[in-house]
Short mmCIF file of C-alpha atoms in Angstrom, two decimals:
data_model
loop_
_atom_site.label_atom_id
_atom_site.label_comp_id
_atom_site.label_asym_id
_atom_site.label_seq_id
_atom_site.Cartn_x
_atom_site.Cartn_y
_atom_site.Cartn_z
CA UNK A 1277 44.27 134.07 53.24
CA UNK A 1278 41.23 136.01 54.11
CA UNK A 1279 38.27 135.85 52.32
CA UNK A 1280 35.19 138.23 51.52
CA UNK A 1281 32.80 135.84 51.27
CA UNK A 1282 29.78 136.27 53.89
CA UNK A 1283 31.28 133.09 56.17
CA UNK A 1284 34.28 134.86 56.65
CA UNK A 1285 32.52 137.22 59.11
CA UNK A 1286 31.04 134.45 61.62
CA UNK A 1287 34.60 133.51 62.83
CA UNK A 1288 36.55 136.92 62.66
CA UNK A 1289 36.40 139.30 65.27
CA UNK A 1290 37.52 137.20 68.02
CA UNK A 1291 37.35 140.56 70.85
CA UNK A 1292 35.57 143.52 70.40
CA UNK A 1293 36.04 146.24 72.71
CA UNK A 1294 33.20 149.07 73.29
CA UNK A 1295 33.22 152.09 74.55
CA UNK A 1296 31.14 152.58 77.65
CA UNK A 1297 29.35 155.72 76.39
CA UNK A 1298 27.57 153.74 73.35
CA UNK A 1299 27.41 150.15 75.10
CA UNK A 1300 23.54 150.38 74.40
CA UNK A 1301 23.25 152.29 70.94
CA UNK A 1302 21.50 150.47 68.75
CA UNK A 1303 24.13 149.78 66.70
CA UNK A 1304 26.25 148.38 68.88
CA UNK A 1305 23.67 146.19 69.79
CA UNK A 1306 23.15 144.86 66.14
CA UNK A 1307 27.28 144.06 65.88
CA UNK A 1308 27.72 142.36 68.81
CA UNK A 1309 24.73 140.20 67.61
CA UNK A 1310 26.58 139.00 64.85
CA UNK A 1311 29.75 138.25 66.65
CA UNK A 1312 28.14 135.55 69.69
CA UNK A 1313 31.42 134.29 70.63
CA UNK A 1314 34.00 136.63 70.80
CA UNK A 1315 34.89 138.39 74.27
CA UNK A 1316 33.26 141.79 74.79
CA UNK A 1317 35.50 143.93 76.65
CA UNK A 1318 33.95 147.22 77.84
CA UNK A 1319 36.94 150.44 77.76
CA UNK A 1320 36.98 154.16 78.33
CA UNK A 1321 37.79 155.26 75.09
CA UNK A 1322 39.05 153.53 72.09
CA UNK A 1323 42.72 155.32 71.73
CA UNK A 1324 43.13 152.93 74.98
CA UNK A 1325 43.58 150.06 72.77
CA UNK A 1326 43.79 151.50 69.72
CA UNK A 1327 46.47 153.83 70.35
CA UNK A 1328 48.90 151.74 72.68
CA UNK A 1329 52.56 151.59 72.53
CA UNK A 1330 54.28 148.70 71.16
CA UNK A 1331 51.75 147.08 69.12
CA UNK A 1332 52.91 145.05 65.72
CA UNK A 1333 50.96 146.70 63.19
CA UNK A 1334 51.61 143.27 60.91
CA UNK A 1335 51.54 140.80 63.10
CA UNK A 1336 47.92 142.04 64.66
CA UNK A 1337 46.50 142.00 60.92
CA UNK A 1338 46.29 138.25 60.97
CA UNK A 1339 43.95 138.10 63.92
CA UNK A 1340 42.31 141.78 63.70
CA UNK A 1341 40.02 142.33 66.58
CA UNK A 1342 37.38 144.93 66.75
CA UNK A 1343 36.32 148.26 68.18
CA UNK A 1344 33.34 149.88 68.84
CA UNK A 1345 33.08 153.79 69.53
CA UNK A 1346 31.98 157.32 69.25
CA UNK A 1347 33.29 159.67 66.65
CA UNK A 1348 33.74 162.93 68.22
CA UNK A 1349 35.18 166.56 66.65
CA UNK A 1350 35.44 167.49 63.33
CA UNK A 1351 33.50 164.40 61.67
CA UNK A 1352 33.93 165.84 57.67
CA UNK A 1353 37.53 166.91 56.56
CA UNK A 1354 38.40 168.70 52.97
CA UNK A 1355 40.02 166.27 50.68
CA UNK A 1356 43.68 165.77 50.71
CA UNK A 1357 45.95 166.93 48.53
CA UNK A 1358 47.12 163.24 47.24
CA UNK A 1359 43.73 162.40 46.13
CA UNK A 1360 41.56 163.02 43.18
CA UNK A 1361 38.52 165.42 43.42
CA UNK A 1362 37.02 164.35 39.81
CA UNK A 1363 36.61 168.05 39.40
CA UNK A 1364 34.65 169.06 42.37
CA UNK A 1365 34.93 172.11 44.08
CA UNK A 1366 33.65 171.48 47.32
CA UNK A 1367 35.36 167.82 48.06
CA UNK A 1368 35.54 166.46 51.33
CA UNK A 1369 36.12 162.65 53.02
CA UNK A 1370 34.17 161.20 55.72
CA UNK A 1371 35.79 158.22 58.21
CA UNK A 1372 33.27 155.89 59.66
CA UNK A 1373 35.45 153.30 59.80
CA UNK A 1374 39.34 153.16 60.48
CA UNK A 1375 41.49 150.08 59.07
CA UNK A 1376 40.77 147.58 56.54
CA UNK A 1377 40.18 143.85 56.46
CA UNK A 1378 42.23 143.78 53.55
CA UNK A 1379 46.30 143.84 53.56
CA UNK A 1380 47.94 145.91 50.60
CA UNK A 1381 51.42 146.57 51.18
CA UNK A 1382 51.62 149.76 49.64
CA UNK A 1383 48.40 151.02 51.82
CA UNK A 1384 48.85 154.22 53.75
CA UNK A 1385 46.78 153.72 56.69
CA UNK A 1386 50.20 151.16 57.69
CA UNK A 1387 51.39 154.80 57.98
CA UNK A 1388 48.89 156.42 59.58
CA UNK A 1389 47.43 154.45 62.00
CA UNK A 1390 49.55 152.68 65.15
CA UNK A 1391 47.01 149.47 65.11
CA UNK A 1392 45.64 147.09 62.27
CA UNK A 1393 42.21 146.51 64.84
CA UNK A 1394 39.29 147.99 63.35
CA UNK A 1395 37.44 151.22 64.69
CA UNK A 1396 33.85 151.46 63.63
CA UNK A 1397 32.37 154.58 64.63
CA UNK A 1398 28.54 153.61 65.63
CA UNK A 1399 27.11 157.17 65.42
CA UNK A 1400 27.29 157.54 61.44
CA UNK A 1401 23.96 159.93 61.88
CA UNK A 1402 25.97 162.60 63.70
CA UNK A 1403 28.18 162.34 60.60
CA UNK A 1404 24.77 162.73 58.61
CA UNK A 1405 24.00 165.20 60.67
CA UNK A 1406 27.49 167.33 59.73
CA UNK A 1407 26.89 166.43 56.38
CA UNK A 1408 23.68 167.81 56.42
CA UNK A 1409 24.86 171.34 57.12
CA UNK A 1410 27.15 171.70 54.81
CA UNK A 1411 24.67 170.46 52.43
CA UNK A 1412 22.69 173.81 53.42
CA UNK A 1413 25.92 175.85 52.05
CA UNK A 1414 26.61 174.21 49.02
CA UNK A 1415 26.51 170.95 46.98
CA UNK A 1416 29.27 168.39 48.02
CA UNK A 1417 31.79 165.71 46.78
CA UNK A 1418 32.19 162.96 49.54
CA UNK A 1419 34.24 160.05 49.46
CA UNK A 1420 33.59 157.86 52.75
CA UNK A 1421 35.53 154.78 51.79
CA UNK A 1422 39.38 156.21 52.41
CA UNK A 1423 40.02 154.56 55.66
CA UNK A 1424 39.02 151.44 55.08
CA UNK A 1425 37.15 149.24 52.48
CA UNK A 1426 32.72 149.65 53.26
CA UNK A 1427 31.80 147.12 50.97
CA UNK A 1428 34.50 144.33 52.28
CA UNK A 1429 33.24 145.16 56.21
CA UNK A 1430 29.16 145.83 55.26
CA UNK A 1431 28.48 142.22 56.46
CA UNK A 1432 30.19 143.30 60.08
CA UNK A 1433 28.96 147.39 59.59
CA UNK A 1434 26.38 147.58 57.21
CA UNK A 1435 27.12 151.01 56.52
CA UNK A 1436 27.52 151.37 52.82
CA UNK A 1437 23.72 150.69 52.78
CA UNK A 1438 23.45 153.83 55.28
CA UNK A 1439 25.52 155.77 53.09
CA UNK A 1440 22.90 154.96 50.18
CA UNK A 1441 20.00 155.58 52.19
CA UNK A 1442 21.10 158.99 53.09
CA UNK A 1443 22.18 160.04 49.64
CA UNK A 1444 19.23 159.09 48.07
CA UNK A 1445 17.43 162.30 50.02
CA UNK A 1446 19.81 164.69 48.71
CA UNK A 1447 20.19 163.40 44.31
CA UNK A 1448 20.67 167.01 43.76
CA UNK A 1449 23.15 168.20 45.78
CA UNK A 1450 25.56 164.75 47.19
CA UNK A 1451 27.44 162.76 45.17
CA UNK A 1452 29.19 160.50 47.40
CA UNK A 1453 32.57 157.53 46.19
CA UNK A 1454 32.63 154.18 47.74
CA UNK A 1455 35.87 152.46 46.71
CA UNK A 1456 36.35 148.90 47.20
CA UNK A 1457 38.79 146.11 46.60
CA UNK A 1458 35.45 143.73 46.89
CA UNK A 1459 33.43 141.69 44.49
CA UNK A 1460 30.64 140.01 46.20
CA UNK A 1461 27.55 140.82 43.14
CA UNK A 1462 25.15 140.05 45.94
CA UNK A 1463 25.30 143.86 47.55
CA UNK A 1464 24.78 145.28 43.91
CA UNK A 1465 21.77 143.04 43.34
CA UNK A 1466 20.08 144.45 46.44
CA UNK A 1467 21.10 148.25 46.38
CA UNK A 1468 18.86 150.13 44.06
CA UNK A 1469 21.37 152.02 41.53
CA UNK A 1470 21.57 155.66 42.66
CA UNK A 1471 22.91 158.55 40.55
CA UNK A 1472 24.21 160.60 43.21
CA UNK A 1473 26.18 157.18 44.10
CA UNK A 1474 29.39 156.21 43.16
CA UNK A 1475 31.29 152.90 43.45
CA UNK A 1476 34.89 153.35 42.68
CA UNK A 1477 36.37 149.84 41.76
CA UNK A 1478 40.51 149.40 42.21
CA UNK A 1479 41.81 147.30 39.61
CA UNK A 1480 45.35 146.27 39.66
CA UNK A 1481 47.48 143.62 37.27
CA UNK A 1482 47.21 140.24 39.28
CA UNK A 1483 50.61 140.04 39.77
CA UNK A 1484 50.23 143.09 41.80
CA UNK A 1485 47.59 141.62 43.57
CA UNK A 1486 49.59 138.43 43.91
CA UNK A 1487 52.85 140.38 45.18
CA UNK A 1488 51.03 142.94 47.25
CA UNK A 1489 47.38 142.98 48.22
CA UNK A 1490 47.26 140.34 50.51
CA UNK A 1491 44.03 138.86 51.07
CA UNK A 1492 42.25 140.60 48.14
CA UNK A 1493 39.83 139.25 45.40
CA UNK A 1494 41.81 138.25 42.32
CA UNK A 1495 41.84 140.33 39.18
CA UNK A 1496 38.65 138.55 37.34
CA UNK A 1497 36.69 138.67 40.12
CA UNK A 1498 37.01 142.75 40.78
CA UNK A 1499 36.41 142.95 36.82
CA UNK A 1500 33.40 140.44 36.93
CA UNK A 1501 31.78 142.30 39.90
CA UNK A 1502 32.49 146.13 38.19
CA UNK A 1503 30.59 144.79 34.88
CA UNK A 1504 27.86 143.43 36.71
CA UNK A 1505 27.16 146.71 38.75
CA UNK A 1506 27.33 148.36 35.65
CA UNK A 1507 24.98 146.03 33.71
CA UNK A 1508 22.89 146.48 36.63
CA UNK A 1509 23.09 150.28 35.88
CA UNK A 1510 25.14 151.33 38.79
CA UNK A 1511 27.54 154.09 38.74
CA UNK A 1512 30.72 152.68 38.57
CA UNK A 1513 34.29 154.35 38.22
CA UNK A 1514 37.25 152.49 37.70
CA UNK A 1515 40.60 153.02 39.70
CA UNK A 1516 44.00 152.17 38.15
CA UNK A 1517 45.31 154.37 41.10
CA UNK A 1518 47.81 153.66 42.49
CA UNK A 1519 49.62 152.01 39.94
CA UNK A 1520 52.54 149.97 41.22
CA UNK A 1521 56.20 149.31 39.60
CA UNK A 1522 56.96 145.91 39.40
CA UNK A 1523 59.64 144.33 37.15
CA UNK A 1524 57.79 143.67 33.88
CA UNK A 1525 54.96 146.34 34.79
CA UNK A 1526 54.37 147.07 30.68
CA UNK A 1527 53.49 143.71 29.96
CA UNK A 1528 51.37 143.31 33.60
CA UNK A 1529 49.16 146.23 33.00
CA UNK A 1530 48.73 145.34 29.15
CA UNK A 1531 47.21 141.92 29.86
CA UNK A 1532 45.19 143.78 32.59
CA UNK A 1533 43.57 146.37 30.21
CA UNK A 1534 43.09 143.78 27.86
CA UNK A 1535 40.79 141.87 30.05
CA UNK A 1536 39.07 145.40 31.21
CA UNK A 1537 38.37 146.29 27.38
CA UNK A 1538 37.30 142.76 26.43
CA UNK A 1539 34.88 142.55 30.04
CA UNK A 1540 33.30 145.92 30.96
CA UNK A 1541 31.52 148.63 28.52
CA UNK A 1542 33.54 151.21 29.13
CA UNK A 1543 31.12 153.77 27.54
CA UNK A 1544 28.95 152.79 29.89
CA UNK A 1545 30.78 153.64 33.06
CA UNK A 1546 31.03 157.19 34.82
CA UNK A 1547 35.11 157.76 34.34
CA UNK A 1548 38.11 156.48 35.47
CA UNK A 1549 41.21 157.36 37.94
CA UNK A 1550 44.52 157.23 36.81
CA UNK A 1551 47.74 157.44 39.36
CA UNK A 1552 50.85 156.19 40.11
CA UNK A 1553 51.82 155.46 43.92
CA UNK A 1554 52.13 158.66 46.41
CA UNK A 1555 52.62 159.12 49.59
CA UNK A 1556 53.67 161.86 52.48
CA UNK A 1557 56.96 161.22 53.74
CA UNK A 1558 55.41 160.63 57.17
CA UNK A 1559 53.57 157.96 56.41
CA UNK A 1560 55.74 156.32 54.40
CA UNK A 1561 58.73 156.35 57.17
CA UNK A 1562 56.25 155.03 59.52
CA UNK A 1563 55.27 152.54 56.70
CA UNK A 1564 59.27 151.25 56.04
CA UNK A 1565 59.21 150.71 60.07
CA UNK A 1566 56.36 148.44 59.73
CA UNK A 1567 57.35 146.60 56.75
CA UNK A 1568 61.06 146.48 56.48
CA UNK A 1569 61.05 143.68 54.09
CA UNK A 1570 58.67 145.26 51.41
CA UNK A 1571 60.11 145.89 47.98
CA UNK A 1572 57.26 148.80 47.26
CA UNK A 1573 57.87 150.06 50.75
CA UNK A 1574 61.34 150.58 50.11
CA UNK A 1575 61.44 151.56 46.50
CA UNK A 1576 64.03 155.07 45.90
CA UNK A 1577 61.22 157.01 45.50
CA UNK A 1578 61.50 161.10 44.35
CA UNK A 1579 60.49 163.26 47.24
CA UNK A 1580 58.54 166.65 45.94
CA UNK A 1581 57.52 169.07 48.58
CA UNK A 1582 56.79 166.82 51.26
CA UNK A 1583 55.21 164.04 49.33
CA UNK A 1584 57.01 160.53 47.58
CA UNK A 1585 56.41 159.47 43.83
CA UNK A 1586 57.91 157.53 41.22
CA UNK A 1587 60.53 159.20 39.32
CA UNK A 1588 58.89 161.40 36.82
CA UNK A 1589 59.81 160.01 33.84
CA UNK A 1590 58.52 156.64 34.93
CA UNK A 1591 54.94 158.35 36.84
CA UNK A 1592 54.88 159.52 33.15
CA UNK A 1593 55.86 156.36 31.15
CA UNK A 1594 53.40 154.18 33.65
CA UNK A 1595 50.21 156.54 33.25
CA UNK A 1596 51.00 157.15 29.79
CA UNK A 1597 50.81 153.39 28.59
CA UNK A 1598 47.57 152.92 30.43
CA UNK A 1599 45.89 156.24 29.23
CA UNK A 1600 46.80 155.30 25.34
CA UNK A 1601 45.13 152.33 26.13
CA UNK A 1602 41.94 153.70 27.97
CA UNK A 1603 41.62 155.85 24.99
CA UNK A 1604 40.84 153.12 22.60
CA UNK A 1605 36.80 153.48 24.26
CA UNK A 1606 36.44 156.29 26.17
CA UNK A 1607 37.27 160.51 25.32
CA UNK A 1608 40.19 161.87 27.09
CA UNK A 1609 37.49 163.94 29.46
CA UNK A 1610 36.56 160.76 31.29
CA UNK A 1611 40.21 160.07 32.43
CA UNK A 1612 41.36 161.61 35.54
CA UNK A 1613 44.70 162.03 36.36
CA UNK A 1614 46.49 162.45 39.54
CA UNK A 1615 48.33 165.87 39.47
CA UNK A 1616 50.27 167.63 42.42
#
């Protein structure tokens, strides 16, 4: 199993590829320090590796290697239809990083991406510099932790600590999400809390987490870390999206709302996301290809317009248990739900 403790980093990576064009940014410079022994292999453009045919999407997740490389085009997209917007009008996503360290069965990037290697795009300020102009326009909603997980890779990246250093010039104006899977306390001790920052915690049953996300921090430790960033007075949000069917799911998600009631103050956090799993049917064909043994890969989903869900009395049944539950501490204003 991997781990997200700050060892883990000194022995992963064991080739990194870099573009030529950024060989000597700065921040390519500061990566490869951390990673003295792997091979550096110098390429044209990162689809070259990234984007080969015939690679094993699972088998290349147990010995991810990395890329370095320029982001180029359209470097802010509008928020997709699958995803919550918290109501905000003007929501958008940024991707600094592609792929995650992490391995959750159900995760769509096994859908959207040909390669488990991670792409870290080392030009984040032109990305700043995008953001920046639509800033001019109007206020925005950014999430920038979609493609992969920023607080699991800021020990390799360090760009979650960027992302707070930017947003801290615009309070009025950028509210940005960074969900995570991670627990390490040590990043919320250092970051100053920020309001205009948001840190989205996903928080699944651990028999989920057992059956399906591979290589993540157990159930206690995700609810230990979320109190202490809120103690700390961080803005924290709470995921339960997506929620996963699993054969005694009432009795899984009970116990976990038990322990979230008993462990965080939930008056004290900034809302929470409710959703059952979704998914285009594009990624999730490309998804069943990759993982033709996985039970949540393969579940007879409903297909509505393009898009898979659970059936809709069960989306209903699932959301509705954990809702009633959420309700106990917080008004129903704070609860977001996942809608198509």
């Amino acid at each position: 199993m991997k781990h997200f403790e700050n060892h883990y980093f000194s022995t992963f990576f064991s080739h990194i590829y870099v573009e030529n064009s950024i060989i000597n940014h700065p921040r390519t410079k500061r990566i490869l320090e951390k990673y003295p022994a792997a091979s550096v292999i110098e390429i044209s453009h990162y689809k070259d590796v990234f984007c080969r045919r015939g690679q094993n999407y699972l088998l290349q997740h147990q010995s991810q290697n990395l890329i370095l490389a320029r982001k180029e085009g359209n470097l802010i997209y509008q928020g997709a239809p699958v995803c919550q917007s918290f109501g905000n009008e003007f929501f958008y996503y940024a991707s600094c990083i592609m792929n995650c360290i992490f391995d959750c069965e159900y995760c769509y990037l096994k859908g959207m991406y040909p390669s488990a290697n991670i792409v870290v795009f080392v030009n984040i300020e032109d990305i700043f510099n995008e953001l920046e102009k639509l800033l001019a326009e109007h206020p925005v909603y950014l999430c920038v932790s979609y493609d992969t997980d920023l607080l699991a890779l800021e020990q390799a990246a360090g760009y979650a600590k960027e992302w707070c250093r930017f947003a801290a010039g615009y309070a009025d104006r950028l509210n940005i999400e960074i969900r995570t899977k991670y627990a390490g306390k040590q990043f919320f001790i250092e970051q100053e809390p920020l309001p205009g920052v948001i840190y989205a915690f996903t928080l699944s049953p651990q028999k989920v987490i057992e059956a399906y996300e591979h290589g993540t921090p157990s159930l206690a430790q995700r609810i230990d870390c979320a109190a202490w960033a809120v103690r700390l007075g961080h803005q924290v949000r709470l995921c339960f999206d997506p929620m996963i069917y699993l054969k005694g799911w009432q009795e899984c998600y009970a116990a976990m709302m038990d322990e979230v009631l008993y462990r965080i103050d939930l008056e004290k956090i900034v809302d929470v996301s409710v959703g059952t799993f979704r998914i285009s049917q594009d990624y999730l064909k490309k998804m069943r290809k990759q993982e033709p043994d996985s039970v949540v890969a393969w579940f007879p989903y409903q297909n509505d317009q393009g898009y898979y869900h659970y059936p809709d009395e069960l989306m209903e049944r699932m959301e509705r248990q954990l809702v009633g539950r959420l309700k106990e501490r917080i008004p129903m204003e704070k609860i977001f739900l996942w809608r198509e």
